[in-house]
Structure formats: structure tokens, C-alpha cells
Amino acid sequence: MANQKLLEVFLNIKRILCKSDYYIHVPKKIIHVTNSENMIPHLMGMQYIGRPDMFTGDKGAYMIKKGRLKYNSLEKLVQKYYRGKSKQDSMLAMVNGKIDNLYRIEDMLSTYSVLYLYDVAANPESELQTDYLLVNHLDDRVLQLGMVKADKKNVQEYHCNSFMVDYKANDDYDLHYRNLTQRYEISKIVREDKITKRSEVIYQSKAAEERELAGIEKMFKASGIKENTKLIKAIFRLNQRFGVYHTIQMLSDFDALMEKCRDKRDEALVKDFISLWRRSKDGI
């Protein structure tokens, strides 16, 4: 039902952003991103449909979950708090753009995106307040996810605090990042389940893949193991699936590898590796 759209979007983005932590690997640093459901209403644009803090934070999350704030009420709220049809239409379009594209955050984190260090001074026309900006280009639009440092001492964690959709047909579609000079190429992004602590590489750049394959080959040579292309690729797939670089010692412990398996797909991956490892003339 259309009137359940806010709740459906809320629950879906909660699954994407709050069930897991994300580790974004860039040169010389790893950015740890963790989220709670209280930030979701802000990402949905609920700060634009009423008075400040009226539908954001824990209050906004509660109202959406309990059905007190519904999709069909957005237009009436915008009409109440903004004057002039042009302004009302533009605000409603912006909020709907966020709501309709939030599910794409999952793709942003698993496909090629660019990370910028956000500099407010470089963007005086923008009201955005964030520390990092993740930018992902689609054919007709640009998705942008802001990440701000958590308000905790001695903890290097970041929260998603803004989500924007800008369409390339508009002249200012690149307003938020066009003047930013500090750009990071992401080598990989690891997703870690908050409860089980199990990890998986969900994005890895081509250059990072090549470095990792070369590293596995060097590990073979250092251990006196004959080069085996199929086996190297099988180990790479294990690294991807479980979000960790496996050493020779880890690879030799078949029981520990099987204990990592979460489903039949994992079991097939591990059993394929074990079979290749055992068939290798120089296998351990």
C-alpha cells in the first residue's frame, strides 16, 4: 500500500545501514561507518516537512514505525510549512527524491564510488555539514552520502548524516563536491554483521584485486608452494567472502574454515578450495 511507503523505506534502509558496520578502505586509513535507526528519518528528508526536530531522530523513527507519520501526509505537511506552490513543489520533489532513491545506498557501497574529504570553505553555497562525502554516478543522477564523525572521545567512527540525489539535467548537480580537492580512491569496502561479526568484501577495486592476487602468489613462493592459478583464485574468493586475508596457517585449518560458513554457498566455496588444495602436488 502506498500509505505504508515510509515504513517500508525505513525498514529497508535499516536493514542496509543498521544491521551491519562498513569499513571503507582508502590509502593510509580505514573509515569505520556505523549507524542506528535514529538517523534514518534525516536521510529520508523528514527534516524538511515540519518544524526543526519534529520528525527526525528517535522521535521521527518512533512516529514512522508506529504509523503516526505516513507517506500520504507528506504533501499536506509541506503545504502547511511552506508558502507558495513553487516552493512547496520543489520541497516535496526533493523529499520524494530521497525516499525513492534510498535503497540505492546498497549499490553505492558495493559499486564504484569516490570518497571526498568535505571542506565547508570550498562550498560556501552549500549548507551541507559533514566530514566525508561518498559520491556515486548513475546515468541521469548523482547519489551522495555524507558521513560525520561520531561524537565520542577516542573513537574513530562515522555515521551517515545526509543523503542527496541531484539530477544531471540541472546545472548545479555537482554543487556539493565540484570544488572539493581531497579525493580518495576506495580500494575496498568490507561489510561486518553487528551481531555475528562475520565480514564480507562487498566492493574491491581492480587495482586492489590485482595487488591481492599478487600477494597470494608471493605467499605461495615464500612457503615453497608451487604456483597454482586455480588455487590462488580460490583463496582470493575466500578472502572476498569472509572479509579477511587468509594466511597459510589459516588456510591449513579446514575445520576453522568450515566453521565460518553461513550457508550452502559458503560451504561450496570452502569445499572447492579444500579440494583444490588437496589436489595440489605441493599442498599442505
mmCIF file of C-alpha atoms in Angstrom, residues 52-200:
data_model
loop_
_atom_site.group_PDB
_atom_site.id
_atom_site.type_symbol
_atom_site.label_atom_id
_atom_site.label_comp_id
_atom_site.label_asym_id
_atom_site.label_seq_id
_atom_site.Cartn_x
_atom_site.Cartn_y
_atom_site.Cartn_z
ATOM 1 C CA PRO A 52 13.099 21.537 13.388
ATOM 2 C CA ASP A 53 13.426 18.102 15.048
ATOM 3 C CA MET A 54 9.706 17.477 14.662
ATOM 4 C CA PHE A 55 10.081 14.306 12.579
ATOM 5 C CA THR A 56 13.789 13.434 12.941
ATOM 6 C CA GLY A 57 15.902 11.490 15.439
ATOM 7 C CA ASP A 58 14.334 8.964 17.775
ATOM 8 C CA LYS A 59 11.023 10.836 17.669
ATOM 9 C CA GLY A 60 10.817 10.594 13.884
ATOM 10 C CA ALA A 61 11.808 6.929 13.925
ATOM 11 C CA TYR A 62 9.098 6.194 16.509
ATOM 12 C CA MET A 63 6.413 8.038 14.530
ATOM 13 C CA ILE A 64 7.249 6.206 11.310
ATOM 14 C CA LYS A 65 7.347 2.787 12.989
ATOM 15 C CA LYS A 66 4.053 3.384 14.798
ATOM 16 C CA GLY A 67 2.315 4.679 11.667
ATOM 17 C CA ARG A 68 1.819 8.178 13.053
ATOM 18 C CA LEU A 69 3.730 9.664 10.134
ATOM 19 C CA LYS A 70 2.664 8.258 6.773
ATOM 20 C CA TYR A 71 3.571 8.840 3.167
ATOM 21 C CA ASN A 72 0.188 10.289 2.246
ATOM 22 C CA SER A 73 0.606 13.030 4.848
ATOM 23 C CA LEU A 74 3.826 14.467 3.389
ATOM 24 C CA GLU A 75 2.154 16.749 0.843
ATOM 25 C CA LYS A 76 -0.163 18.282 3.455
ATOM 26 C CA LEU A 77 2.742 18.875 5.842
ATOM 27 C CA VAL A 78 4.811 20.576 3.120
ATOM 28 C CA GLN A 79 1.847 22.772 2.213
ATOM 29 C CA LYS A 80 1.460 23.720 5.874
ATOM 30 C CA TYR A 81 5.054 24.762 6.489
ATOM 31 C CA TYR A 82 5.977 26.364 3.136
ATOM 32 C CA ARG A 83 4.361 29.229 1.282
ATOM 33 C CA GLY A 84 3.924 29.357 -2.477
ATOM 34 C CA LYS A 85 3.218 26.449 -4.783
ATOM 35 C CA SER A 86 6.638 26.604 -6.434
ATOM 36 C CA LYS A 87 8.415 26.237 -3.087
ATOM 37 C CA GLN A 88 6.039 23.521 -1.961
ATOM 38 C CA ASP A 89 6.531 21.549 -5.178
ATOM 39 C CA SER A 90 10.330 21.813 -5.013
ATOM 40 C CA MET A 91 10.484 20.691 -1.368
ATOM 41 C CA LEU A 92 8.139 17.768 -1.962
ATOM 42 C CA ALA A 93 10.140 16.729 -5.031
ATOM 43 C CA MET A 94 13.363 16.819 -3.019
ATOM 44 C CA VAL A 95 11.920 14.702 -0.209
ATOM 45 C CA ASN A 96 10.431 12.195 -2.660
ATOM 46 C CA GLY A 97 13.769 12.027 -4.460
ATOM 47 C CA LYS A 98 15.434 10.948 -1.232
ATOM 48 C CA ILE A 99 12.716 8.449 -0.331
ATOM 49 C CA ASP A 100 12.640 6.904 -3.827
ATOM 50 C CA ASN A 101 16.425 6.510 -4.067
ATOM 51 C CA LEU A 102 17.451 5.499 -0.553
ATOM 52 C CA TYR A 103 17.526 1.831 -1.492
ATOM 53 C CA ARG A 104 20.363 2.679 -3.888
ATOM 54 C CA ILE A 105 22.718 3.184 -0.923
ATOM 55 C CA GLU A 106 23.228 -0.569 -1.012
ATOM 56 C CA ASP A 107 24.535 -0.238 -4.579
ATOM 57 C CA MET A 108 26.642 2.817 -3.661
ATOM 58 C CA LEU A 109 28.552 0.710 -1.160
ATOM 59 C CA SER A 110 29.061 -2.242 -3.498
ATOM 60 C CA THR A 111 29.975 -0.461 -6.756
ATOM 61 C CA TYR A 112 32.497 2.171 -7.807
ATOM 62 C CA SER A 113 32.136 5.368 -5.792
ATOM 63 C CA VAL A 114 34.507 8.212 -4.964
ATOM 64 C CA LEU A 115 35.090 9.470 -1.437
ATOM 65 C CA TYR A 116 35.779 13.164 -0.788
ATOM 66 C CA LEU A 117 37.029 14.862 2.337
ATOM 67 C CA TYR A 118 34.378 17.516 2.793
ATOM 68 C CA ASP A 119 35.542 21.109 3.114
ATOM 69 C CA VAL A 120 32.802 23.578 4.022
ATOM 70 C CA ALA A 121 35.014 26.515 2.988
ATOM 71 C CA ALA A 122 35.268 25.107 -0.539
ATOM 72 C CA ASN A 123 31.480 25.032 -0.860
ATOM 73 C CA PRO A 124 30.114 28.282 0.592
ATOM 74 C CA GLU A 125 26.898 27.895 -1.440
ATOM 75 C CA SER A 126 26.147 24.534 0.134
ATOM 76 C CA GLU A 127 24.600 24.162 3.585
ATOM 77 C CA LEU A 128 25.915 20.622 3.935
ATOM 78 C CA GLN A 129 27.675 19.808 7.222
ATOM 79 C CA THR A 130 29.602 16.547 7.038
ATOM 80 C CA ASP A 131 33.144 15.144 7.172
ATOM 81 C CA TYR A 132 33.206 12.795 4.175
ATOM 82 C CA LEU A 133 31.049 12.634 1.061
ATOM 83 C CA LEU A 134 30.599 9.403 -0.881
ATOM 84 C CA VAL A 135 29.658 10.140 -4.497
ATOM 85 C CA ASN A 136 28.188 7.601 -6.916
ATOM 86 C CA HIS A 137 27.345 8.447 -10.555
ATOM 87 C CA LEU A 138 24.406 6.917 -12.391
ATOM 88 C CA ASP A 139 23.365 7.697 -15.967
ATOM 89 C CA ASP A 140 20.999 10.548 -15.101
ATOM 90 C CA ARG A 141 21.692 11.335 -11.450
ATOM 91 C CA VAL A 142 24.359 11.541 -8.774
ATOM 92 C CA LEU A 143 23.884 9.956 -5.354
ATOM 93 C CA GLN A 144 25.733 11.479 -2.404
ATOM 94 C CA LEU A 145 26.036 10.063 1.097
ATOM 95 C CA GLY A 146 27.508 12.223 3.857
ATOM 96 C CA MET A 147 29.365 10.753 6.824
ATOM 97 C CA VAL A 148 30.140 12.661 10.009
ATOM 98 C CA LYS A 149 32.445 11.692 12.881
ATOM 99 C CA ALA A 150 30.686 10.264 15.911
ATOM 100 C CA ASP A 151 30.557 12.465 18.967
ATOM 101 C CA LYS A 152 32.691 10.118 21.049
ATOM 102 C CA LYS A 153 36.152 10.675 22.501
ATOM 103 C CA ASN A 154 38.936 8.408 21.275
ATOM 104 C CA VAL A 155 36.570 6.584 18.898
ATOM 105 C CA GLN A 156 37.068 6.769 15.159
ATOM 106 C CA GLU A 157 33.545 6.031 13.979
ATOM 107 C CA TYR A 158 31.362 7.782 11.455
ATOM 108 C CA HIS A 159 27.602 7.972 10.964
ATOM 109 C CA CYS A 160 25.649 8.654 7.780
ATOM 110 C CA ASN A 161 24.110 12.094 8.304
ATOM 111 C CA SER A 162 22.933 13.171 4.846
ATOM 112 C CA PHE A 163 21.702 11.707 1.574
ATOM 113 C CA MET A 164 21.226 13.709 -1.600
ATOM 114 C CA VAL A 165 20.055 12.998 -5.124
ATOM 115 C CA ASP A 166 20.995 15.511 -7.815
ATOM 116 C CA TYR A 167 19.942 15.123 -11.434
ATOM 117 C CA LYS A 168 22.464 15.766 -14.192
ATOM 118 C CA ALA A 169 19.915 17.709 -16.206
ATOM 119 C CA ASN A 170 20.314 20.507 -13.632
ATOM 120 C CA ASP A 171 23.263 22.904 -13.884
ATOM 121 C CA ASP A 172 24.139 22.619 -10.188
ATOM 122 C CA TYR A 173 24.002 18.834 -9.914
ATOM 123 C CA ASP A 174 27.649 18.785 -8.731
ATOM 124 C CA LEU A 175 27.323 21.675 -6.260
ATOM 125 C CA HIS A 176 28.260 19.672 -3.189
ATOM 126 C CA TYR A 177 31.538 18.218 -4.495
ATOM 127 C CA ARG A 178 32.766 20.142 -7.555
ATOM 128 C CA ASN A 179 35.188 22.305 -5.553
ATOM 129 C CA LEU A 180 36.454 19.583 -3.235
ATOM 130 C CA THR A 181 40.142 18.880 -3.754
ATOM 131 C CA GLN A 182 40.851 15.951 -1.422
ATOM 132 C CA ARG A 183 39.609 12.862 -3.218
ATOM 133 C CA TYR A 184 40.179 9.254 -2.164
ATOM 134 C CA GLU A 185 40.095 6.207 -4.393
ATOM 135 C CA ILE A 186 38.423 3.376 -2.499
ATOM 136 C CA SER A 187 40.342 0.099 -2.615
ATOM 137 C CA LYS A 188 37.670 -1.981 -0.901
ATOM 138 C CA ILE A 189 34.603 -1.872 1.336
ATOM 139 C CA VAL A 190 34.017 -4.552 3.959
ATOM 140 C CA ARG A 191 30.595 -5.199 5.491
ATOM 141 C CA GLU A 192 30.527 -6.706 9.008
ATOM 142 C CA ASP A 193 27.397 -8.087 10.667
ATOM 143 C CA LYS A 194 26.982 -6.325 14.023
ATOM 144 C CA ILE A 195 25.777 -9.465 15.817
ATOM 145 C CA THR A 196 27.813 -12.310 14.321
ATOM 146 C CA LYS A 197 30.847 -10.131 13.474
ATOM 147 C CA ARG A 198 31.151 -12.018 10.192
ATOM 148 C CA SER A 199 32.603 -9.965 7.374
ATOM 149 C CA GLU A 200 32.408 -9.879 3.600
#
